[in-house]
PDB file of C-alpha atoms in Angstrom:
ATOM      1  CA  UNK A   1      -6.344  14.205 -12.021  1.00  0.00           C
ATOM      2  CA  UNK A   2      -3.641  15.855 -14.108  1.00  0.00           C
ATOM      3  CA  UNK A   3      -3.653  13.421 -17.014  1.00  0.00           C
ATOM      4  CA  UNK A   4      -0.501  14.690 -19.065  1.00  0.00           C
ATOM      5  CA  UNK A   5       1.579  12.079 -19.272  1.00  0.00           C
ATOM      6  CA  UNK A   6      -1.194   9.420 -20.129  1.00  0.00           C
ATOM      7  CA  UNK A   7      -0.497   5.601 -21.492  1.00  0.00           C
ATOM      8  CA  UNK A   8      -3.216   4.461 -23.787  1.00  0.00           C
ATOM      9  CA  UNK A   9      -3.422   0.313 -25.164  1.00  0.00           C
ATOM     10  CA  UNK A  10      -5.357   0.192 -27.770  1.00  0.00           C
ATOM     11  CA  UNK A  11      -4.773   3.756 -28.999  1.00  0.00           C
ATOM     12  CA  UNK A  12      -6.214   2.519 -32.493  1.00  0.00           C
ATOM     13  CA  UNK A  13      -9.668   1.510 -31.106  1.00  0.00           C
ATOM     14  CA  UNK A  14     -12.748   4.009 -31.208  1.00  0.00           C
ATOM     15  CA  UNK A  15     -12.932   4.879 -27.446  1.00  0.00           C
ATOM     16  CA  UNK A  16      -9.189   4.963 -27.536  1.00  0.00           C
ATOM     17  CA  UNK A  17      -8.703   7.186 -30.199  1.00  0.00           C
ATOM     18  CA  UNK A  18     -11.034   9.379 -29.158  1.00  0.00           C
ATOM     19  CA  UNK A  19     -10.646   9.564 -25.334  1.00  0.00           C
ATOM     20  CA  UNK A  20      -6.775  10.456 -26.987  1.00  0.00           C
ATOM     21  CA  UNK A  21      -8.410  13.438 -28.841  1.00  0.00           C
ATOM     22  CA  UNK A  22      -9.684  15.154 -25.822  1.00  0.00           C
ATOM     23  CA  UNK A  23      -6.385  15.331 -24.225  1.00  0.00           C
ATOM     24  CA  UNK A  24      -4.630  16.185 -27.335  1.00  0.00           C
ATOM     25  CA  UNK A  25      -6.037  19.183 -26.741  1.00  0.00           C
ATOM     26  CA  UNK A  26      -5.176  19.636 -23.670  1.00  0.00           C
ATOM     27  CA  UNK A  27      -1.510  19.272 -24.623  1.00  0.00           C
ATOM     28  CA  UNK A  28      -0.728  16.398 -22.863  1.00  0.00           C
ATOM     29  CA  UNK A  29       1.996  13.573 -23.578  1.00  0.00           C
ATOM     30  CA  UNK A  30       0.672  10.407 -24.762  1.00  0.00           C
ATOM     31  CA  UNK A  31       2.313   7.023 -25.640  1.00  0.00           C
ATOM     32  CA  UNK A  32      -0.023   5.247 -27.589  1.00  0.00           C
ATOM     33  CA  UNK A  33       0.205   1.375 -28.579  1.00  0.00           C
ATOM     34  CA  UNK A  34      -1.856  -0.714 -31.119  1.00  0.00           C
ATOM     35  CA  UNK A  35      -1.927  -3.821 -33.512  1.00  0.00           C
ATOM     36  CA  UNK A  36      -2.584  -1.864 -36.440  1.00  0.00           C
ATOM     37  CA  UNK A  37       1.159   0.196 -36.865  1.00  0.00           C
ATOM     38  CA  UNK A  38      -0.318   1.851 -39.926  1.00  0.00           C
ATOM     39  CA  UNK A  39      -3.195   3.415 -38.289  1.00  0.00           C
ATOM     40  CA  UNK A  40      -1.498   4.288 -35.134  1.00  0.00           C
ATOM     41  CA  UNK A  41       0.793   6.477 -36.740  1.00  0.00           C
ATOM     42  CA  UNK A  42      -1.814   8.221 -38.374  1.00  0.00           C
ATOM     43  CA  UNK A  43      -3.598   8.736 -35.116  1.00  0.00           C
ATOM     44  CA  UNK A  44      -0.437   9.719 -33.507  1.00  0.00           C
ATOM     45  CA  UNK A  45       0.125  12.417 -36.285  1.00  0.00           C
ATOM     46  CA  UNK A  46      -3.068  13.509 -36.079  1.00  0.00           C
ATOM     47  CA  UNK A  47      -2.683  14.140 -32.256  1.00  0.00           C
ATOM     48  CA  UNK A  48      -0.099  15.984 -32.460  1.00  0.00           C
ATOM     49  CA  UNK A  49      -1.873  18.254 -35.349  1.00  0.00           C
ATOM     50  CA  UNK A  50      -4.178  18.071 -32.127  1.00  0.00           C
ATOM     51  CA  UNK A  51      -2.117  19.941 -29.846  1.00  0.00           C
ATOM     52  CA  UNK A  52      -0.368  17.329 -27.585  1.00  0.00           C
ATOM     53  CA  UNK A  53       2.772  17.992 -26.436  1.00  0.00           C
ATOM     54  CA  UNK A  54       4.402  14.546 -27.275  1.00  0.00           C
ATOM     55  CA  UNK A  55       2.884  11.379 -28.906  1.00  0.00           C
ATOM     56  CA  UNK A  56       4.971   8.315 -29.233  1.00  0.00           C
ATOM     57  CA  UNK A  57       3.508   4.974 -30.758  1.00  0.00           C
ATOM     58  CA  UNK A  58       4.450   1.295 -29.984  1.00  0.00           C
ATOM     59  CA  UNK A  59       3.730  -1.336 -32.416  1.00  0.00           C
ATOM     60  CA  UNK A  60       2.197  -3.903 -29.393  1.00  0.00           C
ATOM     61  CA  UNK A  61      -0.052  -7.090 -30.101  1.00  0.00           C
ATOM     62  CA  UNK A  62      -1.121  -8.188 -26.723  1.00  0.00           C
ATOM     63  CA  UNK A  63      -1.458 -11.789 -27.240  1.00  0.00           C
ATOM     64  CA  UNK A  64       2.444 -11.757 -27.092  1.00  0.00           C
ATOM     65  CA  UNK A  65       2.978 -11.825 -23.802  1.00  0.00           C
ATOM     66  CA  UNK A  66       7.172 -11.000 -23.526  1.00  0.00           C
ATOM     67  CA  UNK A  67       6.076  -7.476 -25.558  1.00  0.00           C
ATOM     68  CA  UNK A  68       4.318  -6.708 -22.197  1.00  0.00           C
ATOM     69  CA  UNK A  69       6.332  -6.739 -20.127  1.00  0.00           C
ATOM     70  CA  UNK A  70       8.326  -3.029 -19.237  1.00  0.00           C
ATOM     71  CA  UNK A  71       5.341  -1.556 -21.170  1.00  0.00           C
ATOM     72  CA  UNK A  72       4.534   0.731 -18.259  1.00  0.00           C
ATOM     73  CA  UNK A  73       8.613   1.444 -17.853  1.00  0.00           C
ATOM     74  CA  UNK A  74       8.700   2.620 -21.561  1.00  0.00           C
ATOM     75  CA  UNK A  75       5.933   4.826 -21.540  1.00  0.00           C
ATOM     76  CA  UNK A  76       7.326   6.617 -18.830  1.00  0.00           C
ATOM     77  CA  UNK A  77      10.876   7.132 -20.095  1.00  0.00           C
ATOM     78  CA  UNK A  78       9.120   8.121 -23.364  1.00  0.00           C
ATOM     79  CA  UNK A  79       7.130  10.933 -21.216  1.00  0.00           C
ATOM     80  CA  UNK A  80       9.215  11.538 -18.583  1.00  0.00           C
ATOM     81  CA  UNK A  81       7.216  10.768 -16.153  1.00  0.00           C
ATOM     82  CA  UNK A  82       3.425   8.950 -16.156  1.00  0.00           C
ATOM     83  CA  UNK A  83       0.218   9.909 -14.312  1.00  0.00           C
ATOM     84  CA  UNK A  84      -2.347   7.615 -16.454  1.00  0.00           C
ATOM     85  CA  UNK A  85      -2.405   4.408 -17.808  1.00  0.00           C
ATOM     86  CA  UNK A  86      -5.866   3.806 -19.714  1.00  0.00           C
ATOM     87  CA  UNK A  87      -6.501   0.002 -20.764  1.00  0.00           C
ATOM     88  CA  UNK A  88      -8.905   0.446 -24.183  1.00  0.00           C
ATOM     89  CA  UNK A  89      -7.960  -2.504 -26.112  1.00  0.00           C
ATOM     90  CA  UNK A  90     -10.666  -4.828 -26.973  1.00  0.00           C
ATOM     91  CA  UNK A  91     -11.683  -8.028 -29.298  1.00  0.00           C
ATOM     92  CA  UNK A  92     -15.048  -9.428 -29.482  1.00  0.00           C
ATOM     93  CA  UNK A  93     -15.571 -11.850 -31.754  1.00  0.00           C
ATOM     94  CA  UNK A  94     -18.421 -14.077 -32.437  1.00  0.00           C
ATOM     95  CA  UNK A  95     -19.414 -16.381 -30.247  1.00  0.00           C
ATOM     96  CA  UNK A  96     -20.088 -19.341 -32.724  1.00  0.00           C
ATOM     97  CA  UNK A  97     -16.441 -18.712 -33.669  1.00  0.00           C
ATOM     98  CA  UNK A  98     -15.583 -18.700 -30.447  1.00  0.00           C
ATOM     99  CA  UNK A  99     -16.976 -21.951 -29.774  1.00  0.00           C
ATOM    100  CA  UNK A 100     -15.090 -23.769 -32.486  1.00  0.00           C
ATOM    101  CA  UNK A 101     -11.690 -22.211 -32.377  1.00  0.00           C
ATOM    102  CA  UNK A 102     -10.060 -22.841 -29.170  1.00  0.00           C
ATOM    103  CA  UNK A 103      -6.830 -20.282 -30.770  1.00  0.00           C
ATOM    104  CA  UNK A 104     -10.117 -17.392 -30.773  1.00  0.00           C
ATOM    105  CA  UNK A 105     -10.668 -18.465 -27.576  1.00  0.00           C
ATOM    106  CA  UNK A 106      -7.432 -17.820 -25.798  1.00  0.00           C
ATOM    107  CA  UNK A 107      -6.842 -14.636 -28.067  1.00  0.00           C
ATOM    108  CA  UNK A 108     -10.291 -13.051 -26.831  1.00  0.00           C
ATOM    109  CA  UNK A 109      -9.327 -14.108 -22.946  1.00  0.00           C
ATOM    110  CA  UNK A 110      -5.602 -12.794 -23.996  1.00  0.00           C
ATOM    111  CA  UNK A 111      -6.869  -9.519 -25.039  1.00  0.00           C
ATOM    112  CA  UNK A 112      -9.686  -8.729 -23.156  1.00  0.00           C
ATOM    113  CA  UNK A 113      -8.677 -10.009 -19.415  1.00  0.00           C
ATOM    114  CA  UNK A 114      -4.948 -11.328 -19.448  1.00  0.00           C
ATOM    115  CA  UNK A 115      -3.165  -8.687 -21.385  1.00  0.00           C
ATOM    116  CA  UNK A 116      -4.795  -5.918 -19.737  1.00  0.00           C
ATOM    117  CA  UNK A 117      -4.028  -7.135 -16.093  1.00  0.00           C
ATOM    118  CA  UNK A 118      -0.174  -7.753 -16.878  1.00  0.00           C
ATOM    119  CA  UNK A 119      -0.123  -4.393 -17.952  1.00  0.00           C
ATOM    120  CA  UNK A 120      -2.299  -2.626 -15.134  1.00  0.00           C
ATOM    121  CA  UNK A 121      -0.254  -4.931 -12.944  1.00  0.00           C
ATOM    122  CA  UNK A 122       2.329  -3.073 -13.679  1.00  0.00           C
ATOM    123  CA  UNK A 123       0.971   0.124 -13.370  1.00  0.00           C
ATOM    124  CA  UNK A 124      -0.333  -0.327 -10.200  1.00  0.00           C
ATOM    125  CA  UNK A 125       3.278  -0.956  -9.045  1.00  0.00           C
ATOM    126  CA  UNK A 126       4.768   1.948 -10.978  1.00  0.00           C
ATOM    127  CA  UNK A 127       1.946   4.339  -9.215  1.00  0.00           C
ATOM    128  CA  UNK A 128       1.869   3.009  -5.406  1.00  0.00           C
ATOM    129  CA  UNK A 129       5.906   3.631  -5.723  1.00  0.00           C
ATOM    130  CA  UNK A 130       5.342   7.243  -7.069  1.00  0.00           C
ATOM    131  CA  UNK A 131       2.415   7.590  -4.837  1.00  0.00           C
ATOM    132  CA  UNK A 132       0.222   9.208  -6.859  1.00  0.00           C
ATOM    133  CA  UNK A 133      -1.342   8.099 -10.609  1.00  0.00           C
ATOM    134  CA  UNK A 134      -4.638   6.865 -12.383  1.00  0.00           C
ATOM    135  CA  UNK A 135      -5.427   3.950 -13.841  1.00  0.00           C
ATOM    136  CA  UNK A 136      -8.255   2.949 -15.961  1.00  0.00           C
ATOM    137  CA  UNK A 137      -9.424   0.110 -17.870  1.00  0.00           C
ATOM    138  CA  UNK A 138     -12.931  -0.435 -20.190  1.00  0.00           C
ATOM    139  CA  UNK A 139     -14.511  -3.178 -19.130  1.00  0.00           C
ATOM    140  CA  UNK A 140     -18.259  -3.870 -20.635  1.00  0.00           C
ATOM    141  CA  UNK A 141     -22.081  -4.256 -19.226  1.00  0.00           C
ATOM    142  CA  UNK A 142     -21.220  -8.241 -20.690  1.00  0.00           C
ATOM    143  CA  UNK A 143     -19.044  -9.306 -17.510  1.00  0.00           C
ATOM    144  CA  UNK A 144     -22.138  -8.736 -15.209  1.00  0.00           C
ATOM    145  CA  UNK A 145     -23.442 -11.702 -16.368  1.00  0.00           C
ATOM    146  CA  UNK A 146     -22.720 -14.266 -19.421  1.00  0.00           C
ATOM    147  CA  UNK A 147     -25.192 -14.345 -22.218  1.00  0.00           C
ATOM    148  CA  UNK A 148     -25.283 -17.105 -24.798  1.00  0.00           C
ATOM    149  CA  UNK A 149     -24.689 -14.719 -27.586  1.00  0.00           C
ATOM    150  CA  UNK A 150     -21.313 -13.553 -26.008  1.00  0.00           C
ATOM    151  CA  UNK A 151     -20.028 -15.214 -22.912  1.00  0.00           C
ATOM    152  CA  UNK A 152     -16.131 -15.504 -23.878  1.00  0.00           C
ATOM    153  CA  UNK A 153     -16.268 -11.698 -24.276  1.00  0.00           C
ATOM    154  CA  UNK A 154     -18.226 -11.567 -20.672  1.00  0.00           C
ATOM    155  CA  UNK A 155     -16.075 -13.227 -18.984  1.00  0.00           C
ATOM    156  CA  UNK A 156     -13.348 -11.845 -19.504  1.00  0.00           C
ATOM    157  CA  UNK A 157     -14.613  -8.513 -18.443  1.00  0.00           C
ATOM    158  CA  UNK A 158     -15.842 -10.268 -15.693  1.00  0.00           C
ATOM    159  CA  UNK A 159     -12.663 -11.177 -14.829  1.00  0.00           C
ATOM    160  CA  UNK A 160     -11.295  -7.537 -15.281  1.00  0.00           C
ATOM    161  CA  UNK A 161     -13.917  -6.320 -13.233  1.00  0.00           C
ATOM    162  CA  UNK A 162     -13.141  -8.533 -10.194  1.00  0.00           C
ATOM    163  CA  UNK A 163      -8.626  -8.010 -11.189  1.00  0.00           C
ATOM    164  CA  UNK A 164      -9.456  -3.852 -10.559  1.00  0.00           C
ATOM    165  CA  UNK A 165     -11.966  -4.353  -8.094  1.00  0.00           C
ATOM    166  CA  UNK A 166      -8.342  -6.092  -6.005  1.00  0.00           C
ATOM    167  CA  UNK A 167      -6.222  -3.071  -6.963  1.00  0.00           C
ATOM    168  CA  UNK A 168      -8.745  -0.539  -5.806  1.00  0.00           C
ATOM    169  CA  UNK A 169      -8.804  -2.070  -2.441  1.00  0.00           C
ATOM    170  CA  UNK A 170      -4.708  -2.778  -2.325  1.00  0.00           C
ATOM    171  CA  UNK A 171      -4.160   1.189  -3.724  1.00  0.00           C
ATOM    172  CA  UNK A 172      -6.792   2.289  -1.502  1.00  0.00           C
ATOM    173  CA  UNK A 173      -5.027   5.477   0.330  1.00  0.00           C
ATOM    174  CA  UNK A 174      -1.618   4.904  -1.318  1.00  0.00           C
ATOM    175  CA  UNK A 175      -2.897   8.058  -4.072  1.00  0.00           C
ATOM    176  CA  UNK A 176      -4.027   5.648  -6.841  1.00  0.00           C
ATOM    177  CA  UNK A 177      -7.061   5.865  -8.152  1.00  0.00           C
ATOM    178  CA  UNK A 178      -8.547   2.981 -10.016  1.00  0.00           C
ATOM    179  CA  UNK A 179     -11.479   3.270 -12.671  1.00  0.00           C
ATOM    180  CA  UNK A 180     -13.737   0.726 -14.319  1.00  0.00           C
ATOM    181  CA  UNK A 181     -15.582   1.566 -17.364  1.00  0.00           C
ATOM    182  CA  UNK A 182     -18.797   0.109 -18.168  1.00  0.00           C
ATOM    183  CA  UNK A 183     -20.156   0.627 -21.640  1.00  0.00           C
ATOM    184  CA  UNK A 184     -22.842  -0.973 -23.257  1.00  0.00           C
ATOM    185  CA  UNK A 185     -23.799  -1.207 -26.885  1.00  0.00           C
ATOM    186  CA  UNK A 186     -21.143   1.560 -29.151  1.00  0.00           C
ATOM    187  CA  UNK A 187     -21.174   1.916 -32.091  1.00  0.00           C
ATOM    188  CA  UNK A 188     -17.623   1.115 -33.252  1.00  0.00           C
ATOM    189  CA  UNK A 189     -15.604  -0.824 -36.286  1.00  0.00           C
ATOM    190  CA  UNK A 190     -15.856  -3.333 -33.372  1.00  0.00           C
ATOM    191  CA  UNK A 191     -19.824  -4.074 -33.519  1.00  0.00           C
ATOM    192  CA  UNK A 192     -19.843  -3.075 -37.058  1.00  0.00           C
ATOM    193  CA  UNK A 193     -22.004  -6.296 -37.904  1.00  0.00           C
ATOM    194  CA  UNK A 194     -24.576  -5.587 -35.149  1.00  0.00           C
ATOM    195  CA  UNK A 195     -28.215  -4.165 -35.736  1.00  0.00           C
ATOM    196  CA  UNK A 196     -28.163  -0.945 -34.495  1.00  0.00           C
ATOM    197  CA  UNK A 197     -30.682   0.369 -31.708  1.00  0.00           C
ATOM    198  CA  UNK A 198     -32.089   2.649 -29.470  1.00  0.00           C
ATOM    199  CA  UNK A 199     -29.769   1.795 -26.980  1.00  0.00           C
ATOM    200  CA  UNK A 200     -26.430   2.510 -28.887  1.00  0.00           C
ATOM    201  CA  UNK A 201     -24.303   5.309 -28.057  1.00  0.00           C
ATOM    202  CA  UNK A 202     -21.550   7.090 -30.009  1.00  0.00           C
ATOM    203  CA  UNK A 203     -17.551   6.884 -29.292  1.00  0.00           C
ATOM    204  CA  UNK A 204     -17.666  10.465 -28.643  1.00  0.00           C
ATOM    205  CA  UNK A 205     -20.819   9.870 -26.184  1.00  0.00           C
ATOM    206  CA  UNK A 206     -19.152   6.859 -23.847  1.00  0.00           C
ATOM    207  CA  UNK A 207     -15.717   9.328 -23.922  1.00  0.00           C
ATOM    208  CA  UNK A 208     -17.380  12.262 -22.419  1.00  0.00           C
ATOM    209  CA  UNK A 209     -18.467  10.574 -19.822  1.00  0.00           C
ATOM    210  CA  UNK A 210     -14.782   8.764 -19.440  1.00  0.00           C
ATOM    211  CA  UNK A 211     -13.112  11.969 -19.270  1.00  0.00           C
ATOM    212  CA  UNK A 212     -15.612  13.236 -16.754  1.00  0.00           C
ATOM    213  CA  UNK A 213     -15.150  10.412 -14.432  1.00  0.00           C
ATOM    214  CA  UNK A 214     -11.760  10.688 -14.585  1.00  0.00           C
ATOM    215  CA  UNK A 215     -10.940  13.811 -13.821  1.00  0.00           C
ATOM    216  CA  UNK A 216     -13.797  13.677 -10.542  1.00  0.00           C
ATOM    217  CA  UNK A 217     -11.486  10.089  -9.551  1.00  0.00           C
ATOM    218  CA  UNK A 218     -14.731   7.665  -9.986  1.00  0.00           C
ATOM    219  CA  UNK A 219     -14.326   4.312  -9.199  1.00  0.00           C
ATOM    220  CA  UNK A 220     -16.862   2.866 -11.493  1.00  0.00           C
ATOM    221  CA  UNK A 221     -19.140   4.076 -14.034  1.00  0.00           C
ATOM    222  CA  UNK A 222     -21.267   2.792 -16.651  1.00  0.00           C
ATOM    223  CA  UNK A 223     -21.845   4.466 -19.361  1.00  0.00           C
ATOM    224  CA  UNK A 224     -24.784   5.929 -20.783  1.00  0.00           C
ATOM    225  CA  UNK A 225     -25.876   6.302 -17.885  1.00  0.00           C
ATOM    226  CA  UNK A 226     -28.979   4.357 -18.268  1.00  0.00           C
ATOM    227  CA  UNK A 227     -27.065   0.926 -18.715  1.00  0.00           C
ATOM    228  CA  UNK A 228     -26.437   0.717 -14.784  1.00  0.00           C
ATOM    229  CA  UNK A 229     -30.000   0.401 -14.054  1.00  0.00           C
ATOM    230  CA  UNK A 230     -31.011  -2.096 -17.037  1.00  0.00           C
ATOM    231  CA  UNK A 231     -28.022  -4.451 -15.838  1.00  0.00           C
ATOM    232  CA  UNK A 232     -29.144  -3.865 -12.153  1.00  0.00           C
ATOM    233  CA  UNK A 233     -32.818  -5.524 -13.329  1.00  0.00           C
ATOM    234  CA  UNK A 234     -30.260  -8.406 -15.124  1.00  0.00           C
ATOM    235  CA  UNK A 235     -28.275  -9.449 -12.561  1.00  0.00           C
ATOM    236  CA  UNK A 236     -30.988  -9.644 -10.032  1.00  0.00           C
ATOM    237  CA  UNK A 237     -33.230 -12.289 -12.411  1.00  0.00           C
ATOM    238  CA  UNK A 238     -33.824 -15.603 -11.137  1.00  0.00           C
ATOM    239  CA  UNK A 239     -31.502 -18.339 -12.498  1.00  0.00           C
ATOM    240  CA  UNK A 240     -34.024 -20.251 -14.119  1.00  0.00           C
ATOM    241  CA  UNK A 241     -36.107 -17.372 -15.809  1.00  0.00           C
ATOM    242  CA  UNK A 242     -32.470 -15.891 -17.252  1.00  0.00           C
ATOM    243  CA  UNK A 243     -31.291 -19.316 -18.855  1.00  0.00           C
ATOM    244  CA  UNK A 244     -34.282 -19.129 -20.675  1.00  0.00           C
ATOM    245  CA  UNK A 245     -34.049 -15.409 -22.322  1.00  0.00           C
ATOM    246  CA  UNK A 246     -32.488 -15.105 -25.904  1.00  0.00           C
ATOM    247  CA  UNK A 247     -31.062 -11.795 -26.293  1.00  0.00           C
TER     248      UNK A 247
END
């Protein structure tokens, strides 16, 4: 995939930022959007310090739905032209919050699932017109299945997973390719409060293997590696034995 006219949400998160870095260097174009306007245009000057060849940054909170909307249009008049739209926008909150605040609730669903499929809605139409295109979203290991600990989080990957699952079969052939990224546990401003273990991996670890998949036009990946077969050994426990694991 060319990836040099490239549309990142959540340009101010880790795996954002970073996957942004690699193709800095590459000199591609990139329209970048986040909550923070600060940050973003320190990443954006940063990038261009980088070597891209254009970097333009939109202010964009994605629990406001009208700002959505022509997202996809803008980037590409920005660019001239698109060929990747990456979704890497994320909130995870606690879930004890969660379960008092019905406002944290709709934010984290907002964020995590809604936002994201307006936008890769759109994309998907921009791309099957063009006929050609990439589009790419990070969901988590936490929509295979919904954990005490973090369930509003899970299921709105969950729901993500199953949205790009539907474009992957409706852009099937039309010279779309659709990617889902799996991480599990990174180390980011995100899980700052977590314990950190063994099965962690860096920003700069899960992007590698972004990048990689990307550019060979993989359809799902999870990433390390190693997660795919731990949440294959999850999703296959009985009912009863899972509801009573705390972890």
């Amino acid at each position: 995939m060319a990836m040099q006219q490239v549309l990142i949400v959540g340009g101010t998160s880790a795996i954002g930022e970073q996957v942004a870095r690699r193709l800095a260097v590459r000199g591609a174009m990139l329209y970048l959007t986040g909550r923070d306007g600060g940050r973003l245009a320190s990443i954006a000057d940063d990038l261009r310090v980088r070597g891209a060849a254009r970097v333009a940054p939109e202010g964009l909170d994605l629990t406001h739905g009208p700002a959505l909307a022509g997202l996809v249009s803008r980037a590409a008049q920005a660019l001239v032209g698109l060929d990747t739209v990456l979704f890497a926008a994320g909130l995870l909150p606690d879930q004890a919050r969660v379960n008092k605040d019905a406002n944290l609730l709709r934010e984290t669903l907002a964020v995590n699932a809604t936002g994201a499929m307006v936008v890769l809605n759109e994309a998907a139409a921009y791309f099957e017109q063009q006929g050609h295109g990439q589009i790419v979203a990070i969901g988590s290991v936490a929509g295979d299945r919904g954990r005490a600990t973090n369930y509003a989080y899970g299921a709105a990957k969950g729901a993500l997973e199953i949205f790009m699952s539907g474009l992957r079969q409706r852009l099937q052939g039309r010279g779309v390719q659709v990617l889902l990224v799996k991480p599990g546990f990174v180390d980011t401003p995100m899980t700052a409060d977590f314990a950190k273990g063994p099965l962690w991996a860096s920003p700069e670890r899960v992007t590698k293997d972004i990048v990689r998949a990307m550019e060979r036009g993989r359809s799902v990946i999870y990433t390390p590696w190693f997660w795919r077969w731990i949440m294959l050994i999850i999703r296959h426990l009985p009912e009863r034995l899972f509801v009573r694991l705390r972890f």
